mmCIF file of C-alpha atoms in Angstrom:
data_model
loop_
_atom_site.group_PDB
_atom_site.id
_atom_site.type_symbol
_atom_site.label_atom_id
_atom_site.label_comp_id
_atom_site.label_asym_id
_atom_site.label_seq_id
_atom_site.Cartn_x
_atom_site.Cartn_y
_atom_site.Cartn_z
ATOM 1 C CA ASN A 1 -4.187 19.222 -2.969
ATOM 2 C CA ALA A 2 -5.742 17.167 -0.111
ATOM 3 C CA GLY A 3 -4.539 14.018 -1.761
ATOM 4 C CA VAL A 4 -6.420 10.912 -0.866
ATOM 5 C CA THR A 5 -9.031 11.432 1.890
ATOM 6 C CA GLN A 6 -11.122 8.690 3.612
ATOM 7 C CA THR A 7 -14.189 8.910 5.946
ATOM 8 C CA PRO A 8 -15.018 8.048 8.629
ATOM 9 C CA LYS A 9 -11.678 7.396 10.463
ATOM 10 C CA PHE A 10 -13.336 5.018 12.909
ATOM 11 C CA GLN A 11 -16.516 2.838 12.780
ATOM 12 C CA VAL A 12 -18.157 0.360 15.052
ATOM 13 C CA LEU A 13 -20.777 -1.963 13.432
ATOM 14 C CA LYS A 14 -22.935 -4.683 14.562
ATOM 15 C CA THR A 15 -23.009 -8.005 12.629
ATOM 16 C CA GLY A 16 -25.464 -7.817 9.776
ATOM 17 C CA GLN A 17 -25.304 -3.989 9.413
ATOM 18 C CA SER A 18 -24.332 -2.326 6.144
ATOM 19 C CA MET A 19 -22.050 0.827 5.459
ATOM 20 C CA THR A 20 -20.121 2.677 3.114
ATOM 21 C CA LEU A 21 -16.540 3.750 3.380
ATOM 22 C CA GLN A 22 -15.967 6.834 1.468
ATOM 23 C CA CYS A 23 -12.698 7.520 -0.591
ATOM 24 C CA ALA A 24 -11.909 10.662 -2.685
ATOM 25 C CA GLN A 25 -8.895 11.897 -4.498
ATOM 26 C CA ASP A 26 -8.286 15.298 -6.069
ATOM 27 C CA MET A 27 -5.232 14.325 -8.124
ATOM 28 C CA ASN A 28 -7.225 13.290 -11.236
ATOM 29 C CA HIS A 29 -5.978 9.797 -11.014
ATOM 30 C CA GLU A 30 -7.559 7.045 -13.263
ATOM 31 C CA TYR A 31 -6.575 4.287 -10.869
ATOM 32 C CA MET A 32 -8.226 3.654 -7.427
ATOM 33 C CA SER A 33 -8.255 0.679 -5.129
ATOM 34 C CA TRP A 34 -9.065 -0.527 -1.736
ATOM 35 C CA TYR A 35 -7.118 -2.647 0.491
ATOM 36 C CA ARG A 36 -7.487 -4.223 4.053
ATOM 37 C CA GLN A 37 -4.652 -4.486 6.480
ATOM 38 C CA ASP A 38 -4.603 -7.364 9.013
ATOM 39 C CA PRO A 39 -2.065 -8.298 11.585
ATOM 40 C CA GLY A 40 0.237 -10.893 10.140
ATOM 41 C CA MET A 41 -1.229 -10.718 6.696
ATOM 42 C CA GLY A 42 -0.146 -7.377 5.065
ATOM 43 C CA LEU A 43 -2.272 -5.427 2.799
ATOM 44 C CA ARG A 44 -4.703 -7.375 0.491
ATOM 45 C CA LEU A 45 -6.541 -5.921 -2.425
ATOM 46 C CA ILE A 46 -10.353 -5.870 -2.294
ATOM 47 C CA HIS A 47 -11.469 -4.144 -5.355
ATOM 48 C CA TYR A 48 -9.912 -1.697 -7.909
ATOM 49 C CA SER A 49 -10.941 0.581 -10.673
ATOM 50 C CA VAL A 50 -8.918 1.807 -13.741
ATOM 51 C CA GLY A 51 -11.421 4.630 -14.531
ATOM 52 C CA ALA A 52 -14.945 5.926 -13.989
ATOM 53 C CA GLY A 53 -17.548 2.830 -14.841
ATOM 54 C CA ILE A 54 -14.864 0.456 -14.547
ATOM 55 C CA THR A 55 -14.269 -1.830 -11.716
ATOM 56 C CA ASP A 56 -13.011 -5.236 -10.980
ATOM 57 C CA GLN A 57 -12.121 -7.670 -8.104
ATOM 58 C CA GLY A 58 -9.111 -8.092 -6.270
ATOM 59 C CA GLU A 59 -7.720 -10.906 -3.998
ATOM 60 C CA VAL A 60 -10.533 -10.610 -1.200
ATOM 61 C CA PRO A 61 -13.675 -9.191 -2.669
ATOM 62 C CA ASN A 62 -16.315 -11.331 -0.901
ATOM 63 C CA GLY A 63 -18.723 -9.313 1.070
ATOM 64 C CA TYR A 64 -17.779 -5.902 -0.507
ATOM 65 C CA ASN A 65 -19.205 -3.858 -3.314
ATOM 66 C CA VAL A 66 -17.752 -1.006 -5.207
ATOM 67 C CA SER A 67 -18.903 1.527 -8.010
ATOM 68 C CA ARG A 68 -16.972 4.367 -9.628
ATOM 69 C CA SER A 69 -19.383 7.028 -11.099
ATOM 70 C CA THR A 70 -16.997 9.839 -11.022
ATOM 71 C CA THR A 71 -13.056 10.117 -11.348
ATOM 72 C CA GLU A 72 -12.747 11.397 -7.921
ATOM 73 C CA ASP A 73 -14.802 9.163 -5.747
ATOM 74 C CA PHE A 74 -14.613 5.321 -5.075
ATOM 75 C CA PRO A 75 -16.934 4.089 -2.308
ATOM 76 C CA LEU A 76 -16.632 0.672 -0.637
ATOM 77 C CA ARG A 77 -19.878 -0.755 0.592
ATOM 78 C CA LEU A 78 -20.241 -3.566 3.139
ATOM 79 C CA LEU A 79 -23.331 -5.228 2.490
ATOM 80 C CA SER A 80 -23.758 -7.283 5.745
ATOM 81 C CA ALA A 81 -20.909 -6.943 8.197
ATOM 82 C CA ALA A 82 -19.398 -9.808 9.666
ATOM 83 C CA PRO A 83 -16.747 -9.950 12.571
ATOM 84 C CA SER A 84 -14.155 -11.188 10.019
ATOM 85 C CA GLN A 85 -14.382 -7.824 8.305
ATOM 86 C CA THR A 86 -12.910 -6.145 11.288
ATOM 87 C CA SER A 87 -9.807 -4.547 9.850
ATOM 88 C CA VAL A 88 -8.193 -1.292 8.809
ATOM 89 C CA TYR A 89 -9.120 -0.236 5.355
ATOM 90 C CA PHE A 90 -6.983 1.848 3.020
ATOM 91 C CA CYS A 91 -7.943 3.533 -0.240
ATOM 92 C CA ALA A 92 -5.257 4.221 -2.908
ATOM 93 C CA SER A 93 -4.901 6.058 -6.161
ATOM 94 C CA SER A 94 -2.581 6.676 -8.960
ATOM 95 C CA TYR A 95 -2.203 7.426 -12.666
ATOM 96 C CA SER A 96 -2.980 4.580 -14.770
ATOM 97 C CA SER A 97 0.187 2.996 -16.238
ATOM 98 C CA GLN A 98 -1.315 1.982 -19.816
ATOM 99 C CA GLY A 99 1.623 -0.368 -20.561
ATOM 100 C CA TYR A 100 4.175 1.990 -18.896
ATOM 101 C CA GLU A 101 6.224 1.028 -15.768
ATOM 102 C CA GLY A 102 3.592 2.518 -13.484
ATOM 103 C CA TYR A 103 3.389 5.474 -11.179
ATOM 104 C CA GLU A 104 3.617 6.247 -7.634
ATOM 105 C CA GLN A 105 0.562 5.119 -5.517
ATOM 106 C CA TYR A 106 -0.894 7.398 -2.836
ATOM 107 C CA PHE A 107 -2.686 6.044 0.275
ATOM 108 C CA GLY A 108 -5.341 7.599 2.420
ATOM 109 C CA PRO A 109 -5.134 7.657 6.262
ATOM 110 C CA GLY A 110 -7.386 4.587 6.567
ATOM 111 C CA THR A 111 -10.604 3.577 8.244
ATOM 112 C CA ARG A 112 -10.546 1.508 11.371
ATOM 113 C CA LEU A 113 -13.611 -0.714 11.319
ATOM 114 C CA THR A 114 -14.646 -3.147 14.112
ATOM 115 C CA VAL A 115 -17.635 -5.524 13.708
ATOM 116 C CA THR A 116 -19.104 -6.775 16.773
ATOM 117 C CA LYS B 1 1.144 -16.382 -7.860
ATOM 118 C CA GLN B 2 3.428 -13.360 -7.039
ATOM 119 C CA GLU B 3 4.826 -13.094 -3.487
ATOM 120 C CA VAL B 4 6.657 -10.523 -1.883
ATOM 121 C CA THR B 5 8.732 -11.150 1.345
ATOM 122 C CA GLN B 6 10.329 -9.084 3.943
ATOM 123 C CA ILE B 7 12.766 -10.587 6.456
ATOM 124 C CA PRO B 8 13.331 -9.870 9.328
ATOM 125 C CA ALA B 9 9.924 -8.847 10.680
ATOM 126 C CA ALA B 10 11.579 -6.615 13.245
ATOM 127 C CA LEU B 11 14.896 -4.966 13.439
ATOM 128 C CA SER B 12 16.501 -2.645 16.216
ATOM 129 C CA VAL B 13 19.471 -0.589 15.359
ATOM 130 C CA PRO B 14 21.628 1.934 17.351
ATOM 131 C CA GLU B 15 21.099 5.714 16.412
ATOM 132 C CA GLY B 16 23.489 6.877 13.792
ATOM 133 C CA GLU B 17 24.200 3.504 12.258
ATOM 134 C CA ASN B 18 23.564 2.808 8.533
ATOM 135 C CA LEU B 19 20.940 -0.098 7.871
ATOM 136 C CA VAL B 20 19.561 -2.138 5.040
ATOM 137 C CA LEU B 21 15.911 -3.505 4.786
ATOM 138 C CA ASN B 22 15.354 -6.319 2.547
ATOM 139 C CA CYS B 23 12.484 -7.101 0.234
ATOM 140 C CA SER B 24 12.343 -10.223 -2.057
ATOM 141 C CA PHE B 25 9.850 -11.247 -4.942
ATOM 142 C CA THR B 26 9.193 -14.288 -6.807
ATOM 143 C CA ASP B 27 8.318 -12.934 -10.159
ATOM 144 C CA SER B 28 11.162 -11.124 -12.242
ATOM 145 C CA ALA B 29 8.678 -9.617 -14.582
ATOM 146 C CA ILE B 30 8.131 -6.852 -11.974
ATOM 147 C CA TYR B 31 6.910 -3.581 -13.246
ATOM 148 C CA ASN B 32 8.019 -1.336 -10.408
ATOM 149 C CA LEU B 33 8.591 -1.772 -6.601
ATOM 150 C CA GLN B 34 7.533 0.868 -4.188
ATOM 151 C CA TRP B 35 8.711 1.387 -0.479
ATOM 152 C CA PHE B 36 6.288 2.751 2.063
ATOM 153 C CA ARG B 37 6.570 4.016 5.510
ATOM 154 C CA GLN B 38 3.895 3.294 8.229
ATOM 155 C CA ASP B 39 3.697 4.842 11.605
ATOM 156 C CA PRO B 40 1.518 3.196 14.292
ATOM 157 C CA GLY B 41 -2.142 3.687 13.682
ATOM 158 C CA LYS B 42 -1.337 5.950 10.475
ATOM 159 C CA GLY B 43 -1.662 5.345 6.828
ATOM 160 C CA LEU B 44 1.127 4.452 4.196
ATOM 161 C CA THR B 45 3.544 7.231 3.260
ATOM 162 C CA SER B 46 5.341 6.608 -0.092
ATOM 163 C CA LEU B 47 8.893 6.804 -0.006
ATOM 164 C CA LEU B 48 10.519 5.680 -3.268
ATOM 165 C CA LEU B 49 9.386 4.227 -6.355
ATOM 166 C CA ILE B 50 11.824 1.980 -8.479
ATOM 167 C CA GLN B 51 10.495 1.350 -12.212
ATOM 168 C CA SER B 52 11.832 -1.841 -13.736
ATOM 169 C CA SER B 53 14.194 0.109 -16.002
ATOM 170 C CA GLN B 54 15.871 1.735 -13.195
ATOM 171 C CA ARG B 55 18.316 0.025 -10.745
ATOM 172 C CA GLU B 56 18.062 2.647 -7.877
ATOM 173 C CA GLN B 57 16.287 5.759 -6.588
ATOM 174 C CA THR B 58 17.577 8.181 -3.823
ATOM 175 C CA SER B 59 15.743 10.532 -1.640
ATOM 176 C CA GLY B 60 17.704 12.369 1.072
ATOM 177 C CA ARG B 61 19.194 9.715 3.394
ATOM 178 C CA LEU B 62 17.226 6.942 1.608
ATOM 179 C CA ASN B 63 18.408 4.788 -1.339
ATOM 180 C CA ALA B 64 16.587 1.994 -2.938
ATOM 181 C CA SER B 65 17.750 -0.546 -5.293
ATOM 182 C CA LEU B 66 16.074 -3.015 -7.506
ATOM 183 C CA ASP B 67 17.724 -6.328 -8.959
ATOM 184 C CA LYS B 68 15.294 -8.053 -11.003
ATOM 185 C CA SER B 69 17.247 -11.198 -11.887
ATOM 186 C CA SER B 70 17.712 -11.968 -8.325
ATOM 187 C CA GLY B 71 14.215 -10.852 -7.195
ATOM 188 C CA ARG B 72 15.477 -8.466 -4.499
ATOM 189 C CA SER B 73 15.153 -4.916 -3.540
ATOM 190 C CA THR B 74 16.840 -3.221 -0.633
ATOM 191 C CA LEU B 75 16.223 0.115 1.210
ATOM 192 C CA TYR B 76 19.211 1.811 2.519
ATOM 193 C CA ILE B 77 18.823 4.204 5.444
ATOM 194 C CA ALA B 78 21.791 6.258 6.155
ATOM 195 C CA ALA B 79 22.758 7.878 9.527
ATOM 196 C CA SER B 80 19.561 6.474 11.305
ATOM 197 C CA GLN B 81 17.666 8.497 13.548
ATOM 198 C CA PRO B 82 14.999 7.861 16.307
ATOM 199 C CA GLY B 83 12.309 9.387 13.931
ATOM 200 C CA ASP B 84 13.095 6.740 11.344
ATOM 201 C CA SER B 85 11.438 4.180 13.603
ATOM 202 C CA ALA B 86 8.408 2.789 11.901
ATOM 203 C CA THR B 87 7.149 -0.033 9.854
ATOM 204 C CA TYR B 88 8.585 -0.279 6.347
ATOM 205 C CA LEU B 89 6.485 -1.895 3.593
ATOM 206 C CA CYS B 90 7.656 -2.870 0.163
ATOM 207 C CA ALA B 91 5.060 -3.536 -2.522
ATOM 208 C CA GLY B 92 5.594 -4.794 -6.151
ATOM 209 C CA SER B 93 3.463 -4.173 -9.222
ATOM 210 C CA PHE B 94 3.659 -7.039 -11.714
ATOM 211 C CA GLY B 95 2.153 -5.764 -15.044
ATOM 212 C CA ASN B 96 -0.523 -3.435 -13.866
ATOM 213 C CA GLU B 97 -1.288 -1.208 -10.990
ATOM 214 C CA LYS B 98 -2.211 -3.922 -8.562
ATOM 215 C CA LEU B 99 0.259 -4.087 -5.650
ATOM 216 C CA THR B 100 1.316 -7.154 -4.017
ATOM 217 C CA PHE B 101 2.569 -6.228 -0.495
ATOM 218 C CA GLY B 102 5.272 -7.768 1.905
ATOM 219 C CA THR B 103 4.143 -8.045 5.510
ATOM 220 C CA GLY B 104 6.769 -5.337 6.559
ATOM 221 C CA THR B 105 9.800 -4.727 8.766
ATOM 222 C CA ARG B 106 9.215 -3.025 12.068
ATOM 223 C CA LEU B 107 12.403 -0.765 12.505
ATOM 224 C CA THR B 108 13.316 0.559 16.088
ATOM 225 C CA ILE B 109 16.087 3.293 16.341
ATOM 226 C CA ILE B 110 17.586 2.995 19.695
ATOM 227 C CA PRO B 111 18.795 6.442 21.031
#
């Protein structure tokens, strides 16, 4: 299994441009999520999905859109990039707990985004 | 709001010593706690997951404990090696899959 894959690894955008960060997993996980990592602030949840067709907002959703048309893919769209969105973005996946005590979450290698 | 804290932010230890990394959380209704390792410029590698009904988990030289009543988890690393140098992150799940992360402890093992 490839696990969680993310593309691209690096990206430079100009303010106002849009782009999509790709995330895919081949473990048949129901739950997928996006985090951003900033120095001194740790990882913060942007959006998440508990299954195909179901998405919800996390802690810092403004400026980002997501959709989940398949179990495998969970793309993150930046609508109009701003310098404040310069960060490292991580995608994660796991089985859905459904009231159980939860499962191990697996993270992708990340996308380093710079907005100038 | 659930909060997860890791102190200290950085730690240096001579090679061969045993060490403990700390993680504290504010909500005792924790579902599970996961420890990750992050090397510079890389992604997160899962080390151990402790579910709320468990008190500890072990993998090789690593042992993680969870004490819900005191709001603490520890990651014990035995016989440290230079290859253990990395940032260690803990993250708690409080009733769903959403993880709340600490800001990490940057560990340096001195040869």
